mmCIF file of C-alpha atoms and ligand atoms in Angstrom:
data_model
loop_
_atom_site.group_PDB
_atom_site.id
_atom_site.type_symbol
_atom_site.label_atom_id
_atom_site.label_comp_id
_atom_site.label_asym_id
_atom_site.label_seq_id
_atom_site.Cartn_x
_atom_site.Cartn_y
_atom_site.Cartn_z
ATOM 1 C CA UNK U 5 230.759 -99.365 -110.988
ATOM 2 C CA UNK U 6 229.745 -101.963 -113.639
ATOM 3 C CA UNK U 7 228.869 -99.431 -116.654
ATOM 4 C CA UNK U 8 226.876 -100.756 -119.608
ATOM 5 C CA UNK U 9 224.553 -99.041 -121.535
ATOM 6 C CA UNK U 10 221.513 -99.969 -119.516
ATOM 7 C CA UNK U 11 223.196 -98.612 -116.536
ATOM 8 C CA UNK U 12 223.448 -95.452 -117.992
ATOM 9 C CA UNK U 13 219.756 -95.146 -119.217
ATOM 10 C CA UNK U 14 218.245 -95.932 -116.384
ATOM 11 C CA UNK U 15 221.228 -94.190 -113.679
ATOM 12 C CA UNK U 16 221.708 -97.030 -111.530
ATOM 13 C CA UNK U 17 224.985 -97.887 -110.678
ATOM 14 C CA UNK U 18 224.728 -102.099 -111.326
ATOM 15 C CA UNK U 19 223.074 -103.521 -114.569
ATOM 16 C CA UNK U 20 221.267 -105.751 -112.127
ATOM 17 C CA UNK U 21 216.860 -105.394 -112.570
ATOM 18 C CA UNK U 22 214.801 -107.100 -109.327
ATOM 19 C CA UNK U 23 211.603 -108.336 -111.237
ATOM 20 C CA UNK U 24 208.206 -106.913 -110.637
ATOM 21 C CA UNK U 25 206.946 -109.544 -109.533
ATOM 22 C CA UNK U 26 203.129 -109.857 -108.473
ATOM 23 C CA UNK U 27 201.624 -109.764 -105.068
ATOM 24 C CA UNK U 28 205.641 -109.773 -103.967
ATOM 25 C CA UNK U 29 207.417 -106.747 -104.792
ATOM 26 C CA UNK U 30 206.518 -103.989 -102.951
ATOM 27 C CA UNK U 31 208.085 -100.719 -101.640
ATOM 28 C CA UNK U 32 210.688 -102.132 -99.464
ATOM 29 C CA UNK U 33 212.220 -104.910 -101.642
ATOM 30 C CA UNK U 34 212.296 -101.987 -104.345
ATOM 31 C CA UNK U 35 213.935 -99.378 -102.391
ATOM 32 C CA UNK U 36 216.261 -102.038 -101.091
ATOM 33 C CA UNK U 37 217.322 -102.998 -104.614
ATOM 34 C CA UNK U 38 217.597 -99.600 -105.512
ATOM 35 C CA UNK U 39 220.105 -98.724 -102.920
ATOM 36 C CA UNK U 40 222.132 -101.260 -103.435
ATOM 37 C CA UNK U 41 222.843 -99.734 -106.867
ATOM 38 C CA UNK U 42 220.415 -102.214 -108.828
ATOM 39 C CA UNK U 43 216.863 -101.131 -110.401
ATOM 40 C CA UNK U 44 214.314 -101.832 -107.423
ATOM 41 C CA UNK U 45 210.440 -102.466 -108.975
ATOM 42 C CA UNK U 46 207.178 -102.431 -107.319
ATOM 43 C CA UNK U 47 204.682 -104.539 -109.055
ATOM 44 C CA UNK U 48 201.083 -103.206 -109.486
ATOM 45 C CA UNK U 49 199.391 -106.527 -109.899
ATOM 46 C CA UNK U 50 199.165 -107.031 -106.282
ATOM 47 C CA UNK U 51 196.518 -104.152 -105.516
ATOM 48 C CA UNK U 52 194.460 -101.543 -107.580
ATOM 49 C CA UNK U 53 195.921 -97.985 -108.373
ATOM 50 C CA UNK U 54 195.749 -96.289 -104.871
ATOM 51 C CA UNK U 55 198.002 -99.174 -103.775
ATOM 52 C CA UNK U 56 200.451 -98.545 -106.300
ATOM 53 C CA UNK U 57 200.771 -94.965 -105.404
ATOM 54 C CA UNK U 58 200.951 -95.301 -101.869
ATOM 55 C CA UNK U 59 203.987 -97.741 -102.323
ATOM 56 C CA UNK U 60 205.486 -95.495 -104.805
ATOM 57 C CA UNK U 61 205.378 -92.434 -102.117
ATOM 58 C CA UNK U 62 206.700 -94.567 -99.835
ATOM 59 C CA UNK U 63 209.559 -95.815 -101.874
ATOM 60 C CA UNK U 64 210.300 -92.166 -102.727
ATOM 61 C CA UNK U 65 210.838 -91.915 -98.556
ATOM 62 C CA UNK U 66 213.221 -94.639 -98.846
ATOM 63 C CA UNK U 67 215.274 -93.884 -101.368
ATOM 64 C CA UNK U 68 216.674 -90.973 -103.034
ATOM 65 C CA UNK U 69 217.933 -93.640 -106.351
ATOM 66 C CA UNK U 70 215.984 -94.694 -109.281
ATOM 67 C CA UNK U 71 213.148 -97.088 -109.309
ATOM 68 C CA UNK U 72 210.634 -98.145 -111.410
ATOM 69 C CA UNK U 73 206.989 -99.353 -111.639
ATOM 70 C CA UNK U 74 205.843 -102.949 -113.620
ATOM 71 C CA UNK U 75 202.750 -102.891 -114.957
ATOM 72 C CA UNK U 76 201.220 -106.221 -115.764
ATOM 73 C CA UNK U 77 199.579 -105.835 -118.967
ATOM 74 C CA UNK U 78 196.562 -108.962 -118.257
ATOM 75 C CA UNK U 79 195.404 -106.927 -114.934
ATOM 76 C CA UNK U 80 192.179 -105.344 -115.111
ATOM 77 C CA UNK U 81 193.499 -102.013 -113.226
ATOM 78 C CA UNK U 82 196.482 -101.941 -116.245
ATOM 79 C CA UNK U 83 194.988 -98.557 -117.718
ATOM 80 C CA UNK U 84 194.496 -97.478 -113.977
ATOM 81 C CA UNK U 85 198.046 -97.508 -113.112
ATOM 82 C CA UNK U 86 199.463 -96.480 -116.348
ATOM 83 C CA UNK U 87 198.170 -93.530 -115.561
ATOM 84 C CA UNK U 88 198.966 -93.119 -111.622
ATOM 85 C CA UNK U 89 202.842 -94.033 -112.882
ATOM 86 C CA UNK U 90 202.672 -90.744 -114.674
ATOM 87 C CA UNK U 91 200.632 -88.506 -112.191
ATOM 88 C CA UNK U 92 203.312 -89.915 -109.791
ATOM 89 C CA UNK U 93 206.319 -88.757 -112.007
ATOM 90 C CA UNK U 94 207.517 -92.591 -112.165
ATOM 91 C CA UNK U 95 210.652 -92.181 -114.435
ATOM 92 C CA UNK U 96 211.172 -96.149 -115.364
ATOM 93 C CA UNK U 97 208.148 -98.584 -116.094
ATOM 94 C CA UNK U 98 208.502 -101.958 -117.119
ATOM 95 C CA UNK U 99 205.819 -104.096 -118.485
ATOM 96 C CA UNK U 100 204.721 -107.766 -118.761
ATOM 97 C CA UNK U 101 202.423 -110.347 -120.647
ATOM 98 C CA UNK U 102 201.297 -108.386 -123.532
ATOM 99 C CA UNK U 103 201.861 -105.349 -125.691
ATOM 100 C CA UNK U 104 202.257 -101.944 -124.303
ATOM 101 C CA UNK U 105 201.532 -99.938 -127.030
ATOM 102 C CA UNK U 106 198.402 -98.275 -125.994
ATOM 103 C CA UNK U 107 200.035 -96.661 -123.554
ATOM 104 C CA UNK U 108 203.771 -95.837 -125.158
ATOM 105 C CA UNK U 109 203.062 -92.597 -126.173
ATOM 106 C CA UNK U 110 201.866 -91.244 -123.339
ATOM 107 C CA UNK U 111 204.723 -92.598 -121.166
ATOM 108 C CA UNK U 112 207.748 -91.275 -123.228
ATOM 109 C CA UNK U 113 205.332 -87.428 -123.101
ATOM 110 C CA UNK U 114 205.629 -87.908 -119.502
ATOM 111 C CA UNK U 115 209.540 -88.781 -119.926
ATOM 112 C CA UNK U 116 209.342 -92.337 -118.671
ATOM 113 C CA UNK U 117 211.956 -94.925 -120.116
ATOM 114 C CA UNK U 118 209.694 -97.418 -121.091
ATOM 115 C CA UNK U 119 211.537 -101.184 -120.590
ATOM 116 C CA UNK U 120 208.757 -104.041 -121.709
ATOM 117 C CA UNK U 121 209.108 -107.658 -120.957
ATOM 118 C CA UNK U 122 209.539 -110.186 -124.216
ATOM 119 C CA UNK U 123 209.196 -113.659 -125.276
ATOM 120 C CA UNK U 124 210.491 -113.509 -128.506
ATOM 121 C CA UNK U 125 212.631 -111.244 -130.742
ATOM 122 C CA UNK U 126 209.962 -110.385 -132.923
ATOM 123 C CA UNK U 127 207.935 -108.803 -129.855
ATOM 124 C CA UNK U 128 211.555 -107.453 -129.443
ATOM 125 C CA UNK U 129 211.776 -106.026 -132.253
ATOM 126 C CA UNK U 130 208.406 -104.101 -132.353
ATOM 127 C CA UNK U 131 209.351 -102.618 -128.971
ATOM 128 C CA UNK U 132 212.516 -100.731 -130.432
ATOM 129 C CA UNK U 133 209.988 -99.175 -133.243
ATOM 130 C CA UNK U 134 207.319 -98.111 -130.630
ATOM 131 C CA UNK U 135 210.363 -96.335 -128.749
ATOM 132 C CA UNK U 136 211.133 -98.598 -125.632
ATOM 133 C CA UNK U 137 214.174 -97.324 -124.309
ATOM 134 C CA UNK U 138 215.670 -101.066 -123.185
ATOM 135 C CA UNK U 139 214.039 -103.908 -124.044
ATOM 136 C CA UNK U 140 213.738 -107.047 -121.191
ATOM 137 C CA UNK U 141 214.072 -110.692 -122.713
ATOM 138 C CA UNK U 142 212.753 -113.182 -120.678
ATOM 139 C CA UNK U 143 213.118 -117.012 -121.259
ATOM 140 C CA UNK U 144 211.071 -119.700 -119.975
ATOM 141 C CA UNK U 145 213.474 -120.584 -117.225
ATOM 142 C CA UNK U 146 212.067 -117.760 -115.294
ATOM 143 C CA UNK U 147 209.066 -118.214 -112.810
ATOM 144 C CA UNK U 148 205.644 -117.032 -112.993
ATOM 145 C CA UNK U 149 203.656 -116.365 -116.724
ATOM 146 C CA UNK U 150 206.530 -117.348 -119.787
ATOM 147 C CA UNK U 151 206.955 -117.876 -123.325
ATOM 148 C CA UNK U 152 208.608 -121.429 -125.123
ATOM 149 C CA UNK U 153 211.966 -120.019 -125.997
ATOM 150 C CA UNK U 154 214.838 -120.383 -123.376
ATOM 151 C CA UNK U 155 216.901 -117.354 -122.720
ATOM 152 C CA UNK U 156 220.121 -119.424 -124.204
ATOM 153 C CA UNK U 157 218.436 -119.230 -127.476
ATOM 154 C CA UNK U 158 216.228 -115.590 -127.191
ATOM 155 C CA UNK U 159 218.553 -113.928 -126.227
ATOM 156 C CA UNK U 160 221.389 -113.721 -128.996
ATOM 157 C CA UNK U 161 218.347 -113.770 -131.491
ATOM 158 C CA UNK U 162 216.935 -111.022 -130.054
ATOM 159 C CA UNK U 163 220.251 -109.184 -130.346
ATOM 160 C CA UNK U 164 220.482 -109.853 -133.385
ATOM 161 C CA UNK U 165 216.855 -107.705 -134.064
ATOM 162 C CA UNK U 166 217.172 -104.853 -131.984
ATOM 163 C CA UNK U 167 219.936 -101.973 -131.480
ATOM 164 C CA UNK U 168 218.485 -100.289 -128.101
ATOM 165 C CA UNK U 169 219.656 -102.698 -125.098
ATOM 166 C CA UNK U 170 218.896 -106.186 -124.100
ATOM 167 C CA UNK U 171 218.431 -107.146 -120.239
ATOM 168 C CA UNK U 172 217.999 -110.735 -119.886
ATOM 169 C CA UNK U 173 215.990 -112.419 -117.958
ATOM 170 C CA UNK U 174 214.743 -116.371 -117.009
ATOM 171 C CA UNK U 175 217.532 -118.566 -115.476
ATOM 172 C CA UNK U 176 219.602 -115.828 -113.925
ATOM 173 C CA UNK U 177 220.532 -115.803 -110.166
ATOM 174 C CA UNK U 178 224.081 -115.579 -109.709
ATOM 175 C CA UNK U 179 227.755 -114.117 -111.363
ATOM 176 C CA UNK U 180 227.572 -116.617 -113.321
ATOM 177 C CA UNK U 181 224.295 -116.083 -115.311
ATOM 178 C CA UNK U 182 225.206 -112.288 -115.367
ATOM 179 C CA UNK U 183 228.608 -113.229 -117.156
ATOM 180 C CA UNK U 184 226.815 -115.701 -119.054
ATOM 181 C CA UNK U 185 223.466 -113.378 -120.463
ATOM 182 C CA UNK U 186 226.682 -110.348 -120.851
ATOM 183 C CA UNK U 187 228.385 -112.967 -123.437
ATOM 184 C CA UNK U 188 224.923 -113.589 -125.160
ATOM 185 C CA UNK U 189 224.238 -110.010 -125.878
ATOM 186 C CA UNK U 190 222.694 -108.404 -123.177
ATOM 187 C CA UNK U 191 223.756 -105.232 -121.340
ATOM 188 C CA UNK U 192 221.932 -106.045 -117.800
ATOM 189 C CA UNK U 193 219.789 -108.787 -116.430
ATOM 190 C CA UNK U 194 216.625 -109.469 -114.816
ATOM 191 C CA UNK U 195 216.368 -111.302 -111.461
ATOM 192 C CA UNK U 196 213.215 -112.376 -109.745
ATOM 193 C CA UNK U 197 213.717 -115.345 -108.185
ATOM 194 C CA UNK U 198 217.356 -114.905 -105.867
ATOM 195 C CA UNK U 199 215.112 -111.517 -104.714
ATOM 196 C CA UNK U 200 212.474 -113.860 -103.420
ATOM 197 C CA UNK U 201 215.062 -114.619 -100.754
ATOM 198 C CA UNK U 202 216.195 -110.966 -99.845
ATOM 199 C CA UNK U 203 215.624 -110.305 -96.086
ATOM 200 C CA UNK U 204 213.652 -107.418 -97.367
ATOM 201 C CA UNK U 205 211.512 -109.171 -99.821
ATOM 202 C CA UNK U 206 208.009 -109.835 -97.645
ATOM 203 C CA UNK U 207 206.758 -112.473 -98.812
ATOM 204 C CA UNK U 208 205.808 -115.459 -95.692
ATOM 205 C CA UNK U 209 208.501 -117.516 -94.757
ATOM 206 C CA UNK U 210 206.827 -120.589 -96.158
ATOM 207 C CA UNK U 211 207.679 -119.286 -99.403
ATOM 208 C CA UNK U 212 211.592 -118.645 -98.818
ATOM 209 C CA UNK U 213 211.686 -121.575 -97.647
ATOM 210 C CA UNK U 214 210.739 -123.632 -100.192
ATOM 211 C CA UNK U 215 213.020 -121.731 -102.512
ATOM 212 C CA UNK U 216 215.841 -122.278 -100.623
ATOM 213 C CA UNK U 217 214.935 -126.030 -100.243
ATOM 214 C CA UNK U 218 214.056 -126.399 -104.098
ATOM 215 C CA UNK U 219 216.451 -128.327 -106.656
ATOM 216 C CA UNK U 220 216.273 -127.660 -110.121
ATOM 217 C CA UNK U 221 213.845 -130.279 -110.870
ATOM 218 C CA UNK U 222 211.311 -128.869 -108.650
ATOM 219 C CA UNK U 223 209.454 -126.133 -110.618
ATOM 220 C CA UNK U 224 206.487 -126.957 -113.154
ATOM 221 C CA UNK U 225 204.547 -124.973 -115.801
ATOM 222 C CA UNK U 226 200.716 -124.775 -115.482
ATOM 223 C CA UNK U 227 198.141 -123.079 -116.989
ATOM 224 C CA UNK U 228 199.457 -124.114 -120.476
ATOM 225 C CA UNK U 229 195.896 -126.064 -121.666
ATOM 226 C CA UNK U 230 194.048 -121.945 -120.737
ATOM 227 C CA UNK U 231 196.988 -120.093 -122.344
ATOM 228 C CA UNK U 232 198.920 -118.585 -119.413
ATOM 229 C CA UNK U 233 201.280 -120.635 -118.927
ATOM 230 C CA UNK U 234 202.632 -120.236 -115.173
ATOM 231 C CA UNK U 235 206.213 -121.337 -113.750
ATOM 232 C CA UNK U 236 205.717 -122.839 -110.335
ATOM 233 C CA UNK U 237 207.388 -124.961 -107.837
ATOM 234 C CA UNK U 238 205.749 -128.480 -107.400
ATOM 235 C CA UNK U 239 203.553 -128.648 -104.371
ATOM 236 C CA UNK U 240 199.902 -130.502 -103.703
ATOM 237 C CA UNK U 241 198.425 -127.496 -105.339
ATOM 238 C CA UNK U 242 200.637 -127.313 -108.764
ATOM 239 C CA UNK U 243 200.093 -130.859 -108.963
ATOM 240 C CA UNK U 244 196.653 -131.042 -108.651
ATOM 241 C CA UNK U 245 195.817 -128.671 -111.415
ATOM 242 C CA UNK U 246 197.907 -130.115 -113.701
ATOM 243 C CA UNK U 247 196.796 -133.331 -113.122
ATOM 244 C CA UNK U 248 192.959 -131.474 -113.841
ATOM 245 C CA UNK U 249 194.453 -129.747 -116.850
ATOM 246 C CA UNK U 250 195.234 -133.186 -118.219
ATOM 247 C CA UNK U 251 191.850 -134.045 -117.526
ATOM 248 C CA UNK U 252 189.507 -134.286 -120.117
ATOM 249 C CA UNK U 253 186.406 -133.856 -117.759
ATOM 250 C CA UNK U 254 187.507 -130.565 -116.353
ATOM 251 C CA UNK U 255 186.315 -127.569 -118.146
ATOM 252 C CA UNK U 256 188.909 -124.337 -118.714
ATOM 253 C CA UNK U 257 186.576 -122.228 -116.097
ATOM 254 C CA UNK U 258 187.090 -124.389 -113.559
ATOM 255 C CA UNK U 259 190.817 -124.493 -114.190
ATOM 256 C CA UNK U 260 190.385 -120.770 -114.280
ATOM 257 C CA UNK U 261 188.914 -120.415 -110.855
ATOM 258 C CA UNK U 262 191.809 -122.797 -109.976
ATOM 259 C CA UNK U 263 193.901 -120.648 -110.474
ATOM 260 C CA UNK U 264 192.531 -117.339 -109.503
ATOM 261 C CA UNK U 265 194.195 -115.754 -106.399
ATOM 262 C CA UNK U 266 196.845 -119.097 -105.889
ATOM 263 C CA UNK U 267 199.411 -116.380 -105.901
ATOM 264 C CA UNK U 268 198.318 -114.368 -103.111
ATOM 265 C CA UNK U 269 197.837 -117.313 -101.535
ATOM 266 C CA UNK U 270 201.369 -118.305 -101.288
ATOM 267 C CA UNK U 271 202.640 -115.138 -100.992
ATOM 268 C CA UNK U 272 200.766 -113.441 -98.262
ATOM 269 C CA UNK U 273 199.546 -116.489 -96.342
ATOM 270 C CA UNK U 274 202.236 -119.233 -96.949
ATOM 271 C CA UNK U 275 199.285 -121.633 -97.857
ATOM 272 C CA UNK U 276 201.397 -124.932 -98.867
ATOM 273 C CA UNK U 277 197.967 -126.414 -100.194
ATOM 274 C CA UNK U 278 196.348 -124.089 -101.657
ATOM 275 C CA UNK U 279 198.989 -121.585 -103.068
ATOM 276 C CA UNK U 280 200.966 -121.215 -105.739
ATOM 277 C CA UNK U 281 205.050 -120.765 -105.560
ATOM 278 C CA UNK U 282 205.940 -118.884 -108.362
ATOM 279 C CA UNK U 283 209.963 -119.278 -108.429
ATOM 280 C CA UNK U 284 211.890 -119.691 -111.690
ATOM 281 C CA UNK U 285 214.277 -123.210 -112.755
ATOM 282 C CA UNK U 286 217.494 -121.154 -110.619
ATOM 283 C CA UNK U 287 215.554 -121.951 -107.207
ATOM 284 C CA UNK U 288 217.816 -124.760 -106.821
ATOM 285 C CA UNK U 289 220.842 -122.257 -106.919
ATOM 286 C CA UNK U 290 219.243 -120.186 -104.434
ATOM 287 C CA UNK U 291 220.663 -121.224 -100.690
ATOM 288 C CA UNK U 292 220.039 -118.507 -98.339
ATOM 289 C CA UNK U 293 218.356 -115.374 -97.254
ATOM 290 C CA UNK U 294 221.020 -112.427 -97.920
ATOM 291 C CA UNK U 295 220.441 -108.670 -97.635
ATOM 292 C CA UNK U 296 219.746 -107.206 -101.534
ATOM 293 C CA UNK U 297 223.091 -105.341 -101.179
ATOM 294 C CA UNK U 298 224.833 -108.812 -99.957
ATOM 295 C CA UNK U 299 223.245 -110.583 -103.278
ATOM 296 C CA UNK U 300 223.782 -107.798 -105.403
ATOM 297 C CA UNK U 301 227.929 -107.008 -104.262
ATOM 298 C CA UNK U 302 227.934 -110.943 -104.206
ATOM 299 C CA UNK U 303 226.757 -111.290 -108.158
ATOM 300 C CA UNK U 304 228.874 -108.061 -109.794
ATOM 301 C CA UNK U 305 231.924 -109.081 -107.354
ATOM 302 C CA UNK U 306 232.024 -112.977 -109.334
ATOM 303 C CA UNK U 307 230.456 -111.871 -112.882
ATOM 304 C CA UNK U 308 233.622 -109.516 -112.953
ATOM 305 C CA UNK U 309 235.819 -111.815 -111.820
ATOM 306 C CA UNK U 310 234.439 -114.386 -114.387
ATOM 307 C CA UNK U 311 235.066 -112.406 -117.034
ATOM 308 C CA UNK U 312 238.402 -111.194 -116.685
ATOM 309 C CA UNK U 313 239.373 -114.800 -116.158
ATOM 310 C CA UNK U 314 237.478 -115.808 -119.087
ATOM 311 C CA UNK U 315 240.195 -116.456 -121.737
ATOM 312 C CA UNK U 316 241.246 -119.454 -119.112
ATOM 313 C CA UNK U 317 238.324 -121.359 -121.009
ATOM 314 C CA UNK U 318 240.487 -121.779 -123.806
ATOM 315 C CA UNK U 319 243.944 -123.557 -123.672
ATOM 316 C CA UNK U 320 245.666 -122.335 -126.934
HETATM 317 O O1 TUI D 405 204.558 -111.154 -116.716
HETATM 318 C C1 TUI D 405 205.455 -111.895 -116.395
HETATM 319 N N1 TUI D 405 205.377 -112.745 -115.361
HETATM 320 C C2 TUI D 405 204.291 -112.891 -114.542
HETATM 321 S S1 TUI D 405 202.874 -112.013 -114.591
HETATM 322 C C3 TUI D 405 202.240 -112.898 -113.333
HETATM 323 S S2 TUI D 405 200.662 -112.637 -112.687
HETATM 324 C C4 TUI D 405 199.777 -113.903 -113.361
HETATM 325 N N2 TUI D 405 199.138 -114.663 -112.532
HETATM 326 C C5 TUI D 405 198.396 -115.670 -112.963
HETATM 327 C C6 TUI D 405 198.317 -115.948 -114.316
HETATM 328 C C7 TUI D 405 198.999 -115.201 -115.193
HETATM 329 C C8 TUI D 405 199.772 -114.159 -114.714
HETATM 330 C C9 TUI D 405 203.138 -113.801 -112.921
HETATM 331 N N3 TUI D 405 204.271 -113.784 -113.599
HETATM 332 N N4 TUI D 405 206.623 -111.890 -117.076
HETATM 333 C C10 TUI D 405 206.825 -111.076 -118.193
HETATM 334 C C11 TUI D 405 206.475 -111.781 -119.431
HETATM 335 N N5 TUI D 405 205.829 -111.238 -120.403
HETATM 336 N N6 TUI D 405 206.722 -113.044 -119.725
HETATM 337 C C12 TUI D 405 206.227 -113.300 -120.958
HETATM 338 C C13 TUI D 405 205.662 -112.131 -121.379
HETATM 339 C C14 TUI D 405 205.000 -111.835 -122.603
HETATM 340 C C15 TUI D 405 204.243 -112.781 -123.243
HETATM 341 C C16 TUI D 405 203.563 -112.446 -124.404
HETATM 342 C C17 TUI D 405 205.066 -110.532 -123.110
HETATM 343 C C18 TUI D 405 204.404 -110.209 -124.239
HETATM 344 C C19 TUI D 405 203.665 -111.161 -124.865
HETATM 345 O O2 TUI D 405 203.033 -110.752 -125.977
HETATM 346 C C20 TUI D 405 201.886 -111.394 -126.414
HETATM 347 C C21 TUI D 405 201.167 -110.415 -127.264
HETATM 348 O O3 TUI D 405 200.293 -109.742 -126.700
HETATM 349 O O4 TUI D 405 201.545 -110.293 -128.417
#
């Protein structure tokens, strides 16, 4: 056991979170999380509702533990899926790139603990009063669509704001991180990019591969000149469009269209021109492809041992 108070609100046995991440995290990675005593997601960007609920049916085969549903706020079947999540009787639903509130009080009706994804503590803050039960910080470490503020500096502010708990997120990939984001505040963390490599995360092996082969210098944010700014890692692709961004001849629509279905791209077809490798500034920590139980046993087994040795830090 690792108890905390997210643990206990959400009845998962590690205060460990796989990210719901887009076009990647299906029913498999999430049931594989979820047994392992984490918080398994399936992300609903990927497909329209019907998708969704098929994967959520199946993860209900595949596990008999909690899991949970992100819904990302920017796609068009949003409203679609927050409602399947409640036909469904989802009990945890996390959310991402914008405000949930249009669909907060229908969600804690239905019983769902409601966990949105932050930038800032003011967004934070705003969450607690519209009844989120946790609250996910994310810095802009992480991978895919982020705020400016680094979780090193969101998170303790953020702590500061809010009373209901704080799972960090951005930056995060090993026991170290999970001692670290524990010492800033937060009461569980947020990992997307380590679950990239799981051996039941789908994605094509193109794409575990260049996150196991990344160093920290490697990822870059686009989409910052059209307002969604997007953590990548540096490939012919990522390059190109920022190198159009920067361009003053190159309208915003055609950066846009740029843009539009890169993701699936890498993630279903490995394309190493055309797609785009979401992974967060951690990649370069992230070696090998492990089981989500192996990374999982791997991260509580040093955060705890980290801690109890903390007070080694200081000499007198
Ligand atoms: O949502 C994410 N990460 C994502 S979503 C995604 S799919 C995508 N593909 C192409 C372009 C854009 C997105 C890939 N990665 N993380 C959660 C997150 N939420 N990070 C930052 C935020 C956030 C930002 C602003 C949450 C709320 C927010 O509020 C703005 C407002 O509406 O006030």
């Amino acid at each position: 056991m690792f108890s905390t108070r997210v643990t206990e609100i959400l009845g998962i046995k590690y205060p460990i979170i796989q990210g719901g991440m887009a076009w990647i995290a299906d029913a498999r990675l999430a049931s594989a999380v979820s047994n392992a005593g984490g918080l398994g997601l399936i992300a609903s960007m990927s497909a329209g509702p019907d998708w969704v609920r098929e994967q959520i049916r199946m993860a209900k085969q595949l596990t008999d533990k909690p899991f949970g549903v992100n819904i990302m706020l920017m796609s068009p079947y949003a409203a679609d899926v927050a409602q399947v999540v409640i036909e469904e009787g989802v009990k945890i639903v996390t959310t991402g790139a914008g405000s949930p509130s249009a669909y907060m009080k229908d969600w804690i009706i239905a019983g769902i603990k409601v966990c949105p994804v932050v930038a800032s503590s003011t967004l934070a803050a705003m969450m607690e009063k519209i009844g989120a039960a946790c609250v996910i910080v994310e810095g802009s470490e992480a991978g895919g669509h982020i705020g400016d503020l680094t979780t090193m500096a969101l998170v303790p502010q953020a702590r500061d704001k809010v009373s209901i708990p704080i799972i960090a997120a951005g930056g995060i990939a090993d026991g170290r991180g999970l001692a670290a984001a524990f010492i800033l505040g937060a009461e569980g963390v947020q990992m997307g990019t380590r679950f990239l490599v799981a051996k039941e995360c789908s994605i094509h092996p193109n794409y575990k591969d260049k996150v196991i082969r990344a160093k920290d210098t490697d990822t870059i944010v686009t989409g910052r000149r059209v307002g969604h700014p997007v953590r990548c890692l540096k490939t012919p692709f990522s390059r190109e469009y920022i190198k159009k961004e920067n361009s003053l001849e190159c309208a915003n629509e055609e950066i846009e269209q740029l843009g539009a279905g890169a993701l699936r791209l890498a993630a279903v077809e490995g394309d190493e021109d055309k797609g785009c490798f979401m992974a967060g500034q951690i990649a370069g920590l992230v070696s090998k492809e492990q089981t989500a139980q192996e990374i999982i046993e791997e991260i509580i087994s040093s955060a705890r041992e980290i801690i109890v040795k903390a007070e080694k830090w200081i000499k007198k």
